[in-house]
Amino acid sequence: MSRSALVIVNYGSSELLARNAARLELPSRCRLVVVDCFSSDAERARVRALADARGWRAVLLEENAGFGGGVNAGANLAIAEGADVVVTLNPDAFLEHDALATLVAAAAADPAALVVPRIVDSSGRPWFGGADLYLDDGSIAGASRRDSRAGRPRREWATGACLALSADLWRRVGGFDEDYFLYWEDVDLSHRVMDAGGRILLADAVATHDEGGTHDDAASGRAKSETYYYYSIRNRLLYAAKHLDAAGSAAWLRATPRVSYAILLQGGRRQLVTLPPWRAYVRGIRDGRRLLTARGLPRIGLPERSEATFDRTGAS
């Protein structure tokens, strides 16, 4: 049986660790590695106490390295200590024993596969069942929408909320790209896995995920955090800078106001009467454009007012 490590990155989420990670039943030869990205002395003490009480391997970073940086720290340590398979799991997610064992077995049996479970929320509604990145405009949609988008170029990707891969594949692709900090690092990892000859495998396993529990600034209701909006908008253009040619990047840039507005709508329309979503919209587009131009893409104009004043009830 393969040796494996379940890596969970914590940032101010020790209550979630106590609620979710503490009740995980690990398969044999599986070790839980909790990586704490420093947020406060009190939080660090709680994480240390949980790790000591539960026998977890604790990696205590001195700064917030972001999701990708945190996973890299935990996975690299686990592999150095003999893990053959690495599984990632958000602190606001949970895996039953059999589901975790299935992911480990699938990654061990196919060392070139990036293995993901089907993910549902706490009410049982689908949250992830496969997803695609559409290369013509940089939008993202679930696999269930493929029929309505037939004929458009796309690439599959696996969510970092829960995935498994072999140590061999991890070494080949070099783990997560830490330039993303939060969001799109899993889209980028999926791209590099497939470019390396690997594939994405949807396993016969289910994880439960309560999205948003890891953000202190998450708004009430359906609204997402300003952090989510900012990095989702910015990192879409960072991905373009890293993986697309000039023509593809230009096409994504032209589509940026529309696609970015669709990202805001993931949190519903009611929140659009408040400042944070629009602030993230403006900053995300601005900083994403800077990343593109820093990599040599000529400046391409966006529609007027894309970085100006907005009607709070909709896109400008």
XYZ file of C-alpha atoms in Angstrom:
316
model
C 0.000 0.000 0.000
C 1.251 3.476 -0.928
C 2.400 5.922 1.679
C 0.390 9.122 1.408
C 0.024 12.564 2.930
C -3.095 14.674 3.260
C -2.044 18.337 3.146
C -4.314 21.026 4.603
C -3.335 24.701 4.477
C -4.572 26.847 7.344
C -4.869 30.602 7.511
C -6.893 31.747 10.490
C -9.087 28.652 10.202
C -8.247 26.629 13.302
C -11.956 26.318 14.147
C -12.479 24.587 10.800
C -9.528 22.307 11.476
C -11.064 21.344 14.807
C -14.442 20.712 13.192
C -13.366 18.936 9.992
C -9.779 17.693 10.055
C -10.058 16.425 13.610
C -12.745 13.895 12.621
C -10.981 12.550 9.532
C -10.294 8.824 9.556
C -7.055 8.389 7.665
C -6.226 5.241 5.702
C -3.254 3.233 6.879
C 0.111 4.763 6.004
C -1.503 8.170 5.500
C -0.287 11.162 7.461
C -2.033 14.500 7.908
C 0.209 17.500 7.322
C -1.233 20.836 8.406
C 0.538 23.916 7.080
C -0.140 27.089 9.031
C 0.382 30.322 7.129
C 1.016 32.753 9.946
C -1.928 35.014 10.789
C -1.511 35.666 14.536
C 0.263 34.329 17.595
C -3.028 33.123 19.067
C -3.945 31.234 15.895
C -0.477 29.701 15.722
C -0.863 28.449 19.295
C -4.233 26.859 18.489
C -2.844 25.096 15.429
C 0.160 23.841 17.374
C -2.101 22.502 20.131
C -4.374 20.729 17.630
C -1.401 19.164 15.868
C 0.135 17.966 19.119
C -3.153 16.493 20.347
C -3.966 14.746 17.058
C -0.497 13.632 16.028
C -0.458 15.768 12.897
C 2.744 16.857 11.204
C 2.759 20.651 11.558
C 4.551 22.991 9.160
C 4.559 26.453 10.728
C 5.372 29.134 8.161
C 6.489 32.571 9.291
C 4.305 34.361 6.742
C 1.213 33.843 4.632
C 2.546 32.010 1.586
C -0.873 31.708 -0.051
C -2.623 28.493 -0.932
C -0.079 27.264 -3.474
C 2.897 28.168 -1.331
C 1.336 26.454 1.660
C 0.594 23.259 -0.248
C 4.103 23.279 -1.702
C 5.639 23.495 1.773
C 3.549 20.594 3.058
C 3.838 18.401 -0.025
C 7.580 18.861 -0.407
C 8.115 17.909 3.235
C 5.797 14.893 2.952
C 7.519 13.636 -0.200
C 10.950 14.143 1.372
C 9.733 12.001 4.287
C 8.601 9.200 1.983
C 5.060 9.966 0.749
C 4.240 8.400 -2.627
C 0.926 10.259 -3.028
C -0.126 13.763 -1.971
C -3.748 14.759 -1.409
C -4.852 18.354 -0.877
C -7.954 19.298 1.094
C -9.398 22.667 2.066
C -9.948 23.196 5.799
C -13.649 23.784 5.066
C -13.929 20.392 3.345
C -14.312 16.816 4.548
C -13.544 13.357 3.131
C -14.864 10.075 4.407
C -12.284 7.351 4.989
C -13.255 5.353 1.885
C -13.240 8.426 -0.370
C -9.744 9.390 0.752
C -8.530 5.818 0.254
C -10.032 5.810 -3.255
C -8.185 9.007 -4.207
C -4.882 7.656 -2.890
C -5.317 4.342 -4.701
C -6.239 6.045 -7.985
C -3.213 8.353 -7.909
C -0.907 5.461 -7.021
C -2.317 3.291 -9.817
C -1.962 6.046 -12.428
C 1.115 8.139 -11.591
C 0.390 10.515 -14.492
C -3.127 11.373 -13.298
C -4.360 14.403 -11.410
C -7.206 12.788 -9.479
C -10.243 14.680 -8.184
C -13.425 13.584 -6.422
C -16.913 14.791 -7.106
C -17.549 17.565 -4.583
C -20.870 18.530 -3.032
C -21.838 21.180 -0.510
C -23.227 20.336 2.921
C -26.760 20.067 1.540
C -25.659 17.583 -1.118
C -25.850 19.985 -4.043
C -23.091 19.588 -6.679
C -20.150 21.938 -6.237
C -17.599 20.321 -8.578
C -17.954 17.497 -11.080
C -15.307 18.481 -13.578
C -14.622 21.932 -15.017
C -13.330 23.569 -18.179
C -11.369 26.670 -19.085
C -12.528 28.132 -22.417
C -9.540 29.343 -24.369
C -11.337 31.842 -26.600
C -12.194 34.241 -23.765
C -10.785 32.856 -20.489
C -14.146 31.997 -18.936
C -14.700 28.967 -16.732
C -17.692 26.647 -16.562
C -18.600 23.290 -15.085
C -18.497 20.154 -17.193
C -22.307 20.065 -17.176
C -22.324 23.080 -19.516
C -20.287 21.510 -22.289
C -23.275 20.937 -24.565
C -24.219 24.619 -24.515
C -20.603 25.566 -25.309
C -19.941 22.883 -27.911
C -17.264 23.675 -30.452
C -15.369 26.151 -28.305
C -11.713 25.334 -27.501
C -11.287 24.283 -23.879
C -8.974 22.673 -21.374
C -10.061 20.625 -18.371
C -8.851 21.558 -14.920
C -8.970 20.069 -11.427
C -9.897 22.060 -8.334
C -7.289 22.413 -5.605
C -10.037 22.147 -2.973
C -9.368 18.412 -3.118
C -7.057 16.585 -5.479
C -4.503 13.795 -5.416
C -1.385 13.095 -7.408
C 1.678 10.910 -7.236
C 4.970 12.169 -5.877
C 6.453 11.458 -9.297
C 3.968 13.763 -11.033
C 4.443 16.393 -8.348
C 8.188 16.416 -8.996
C 7.721 16.506 -12.767
C 5.519 19.596 -12.755
C 7.116 21.297 -9.749
C 4.019 21.715 -7.611
C 1.912 24.866 -7.569
C 3.078 28.137 -9.111
C 3.280 30.514 -6.149
C 2.886 33.620 -8.314
C -0.893 33.144 -8.109
C -1.072 33.297 -4.285
C -4.812 32.450 -4.302
C -7.046 31.054 -7.060
C -6.144 29.873 -10.572
C -3.079 28.034 -9.241
C -5.074 24.822 -9.724
C -5.993 25.792 -13.299
C -2.300 26.431 -13.930
C -1.260 23.129 -12.321
C -3.784 21.249 -14.463
C -2.372 22.919 -17.582
C 1.171 21.866 -16.740
C 0.104 18.318 -15.849
C -1.517 17.864 -19.252
C 1.408 19.494 -21.034
C 3.635 16.935 -19.275
C 1.574 14.085 -20.739
C -0.698 13.608 -17.735
C -4.464 13.614 -17.482
C -7.277 14.624 -15.155
C -9.226 11.741 -13.638
C -12.596 12.145 -11.914
C -12.592 9.377 -9.315
C -15.538 7.505 -7.839
C -15.314 9.429 -4.574
C -17.178 12.312 -2.965
C -15.929 15.181 -0.805
C -18.035 17.753 1.034
C -17.086 21.407 0.785
C -18.604 24.450 2.479
C -17.154 27.161 0.281
C -16.178 30.485 1.800
C -15.518 29.327 5.342
C -11.827 30.203 5.083
C -12.290 33.928 4.404
C -12.710 36.418 7.235
C -14.089 39.030 4.824
C -16.764 36.844 3.285
C -20.019 38.763 3.107
C -23.384 37.424 4.150
C -25.598 35.364 1.885
C -24.175 34.309 -1.448
C -21.662 37.127 -1.728
C -18.026 36.115 -1.971
C -15.090 37.905 -0.444
C -13.265 40.825 -1.990
C -10.170 38.631 -1.824
C -11.872 36.018 -3.992
C -12.976 38.556 -6.594
C -9.621 40.310 -6.775
C -7.464 37.223 -7.265
C -9.950 35.501 -9.564
C -9.933 38.531 -11.879
C -6.212 39.274 -11.612
C -5.017 35.691 -11.937
C -7.047 34.985 -15.056
C -4.764 37.479 -16.804
C -1.680 36.106 -15.046
C -2.542 32.693 -16.500
C -2.853 34.296 -19.949
C 0.564 35.896 -19.534
C 2.111 32.552 -18.634
C 0.397 30.241 -21.115
C -1.051 32.111 -24.110
C 0.531 33.705 -27.145
C 0.046 37.385 -27.947
C -3.142 36.828 -29.958
C -4.720 34.683 -27.250
C -3.763 37.111 -24.498
C -5.205 40.005 -26.489
C -8.491 38.131 -26.927
C -8.702 37.466 -23.191
C -7.907 41.086 -22.427
C -10.707 42.312 -24.686
C -13.109 39.945 -22.917
C -11.924 40.985 -19.460
C -14.700 43.461 -18.500
C -17.417 40.952 -19.419
C -15.763 37.893 -17.858
C -14.799 39.826 -14.732
C -18.357 41.052 -14.306
C -19.527 37.428 -14.566
C -17.126 36.610 -11.717
C -18.794 39.278 -9.575
C -22.203 37.825 -10.382
C -21.193 34.558 -8.729
C -22.030 36.349 -5.483
C -25.438 37.552 -6.646
C -26.714 40.982 -7.651
C -27.638 42.297 -4.211
C -23.983 42.691 -3.191
C -23.323 44.891 -6.232
C -24.779 47.903 -4.400
C -21.716 47.760 -2.097
C -18.181 48.932 -2.751
C -16.004 45.813 -2.167
C -16.938 43.845 -5.341
C -16.340 46.866 -7.567
C -13.096 47.717 -5.807
C -11.894 44.171 -6.458
C -13.075 44.430 -10.069
C -11.073 47.604 -10.729
C -7.944 46.448 -8.881
C -8.020 42.963 -10.379
C -8.257 44.254 -13.959
C -5.625 46.906 -13.345
C -3.098 44.519 -11.815
C -3.818 41.766 -14.336
C -3.177 44.168 -17.207
C 0.102 45.161 -15.610
C 1.159 41.515 -15.458
C 0.400 41.114 -19.154
C 2.257 44.230 -20.211
C 5.194 43.314 -17.973
C 5.558 40.170 -20.080
C 5.753 42.097 -23.326
C 2.137 42.182 -24.516
C 1.394 45.558 -26.137
C -1.118 47.695 -24.316
C -4.610 47.092 -25.638
C -7.390 49.480 -24.747
C -10.402 48.281 -22.795
C -13.878 49.767 -23.158
C -14.215 53.234 -21.661
C -14.807 53.489 -17.890
C -13.404 50.001 -17.245
C -11.264 51.565 -14.545
C -13.488 54.514 -13.732
C -16.736 55.069 -11.820
C -19.372 52.340 -11.918
C -23.104 52.169 -11.575
C -23.368 50.117 -8.349
C -26.309 48.143 -9.712
C -24.503 46.671 -12.719
C -21.543 46.800 -15.052
C -20.594 50.098 -16.607
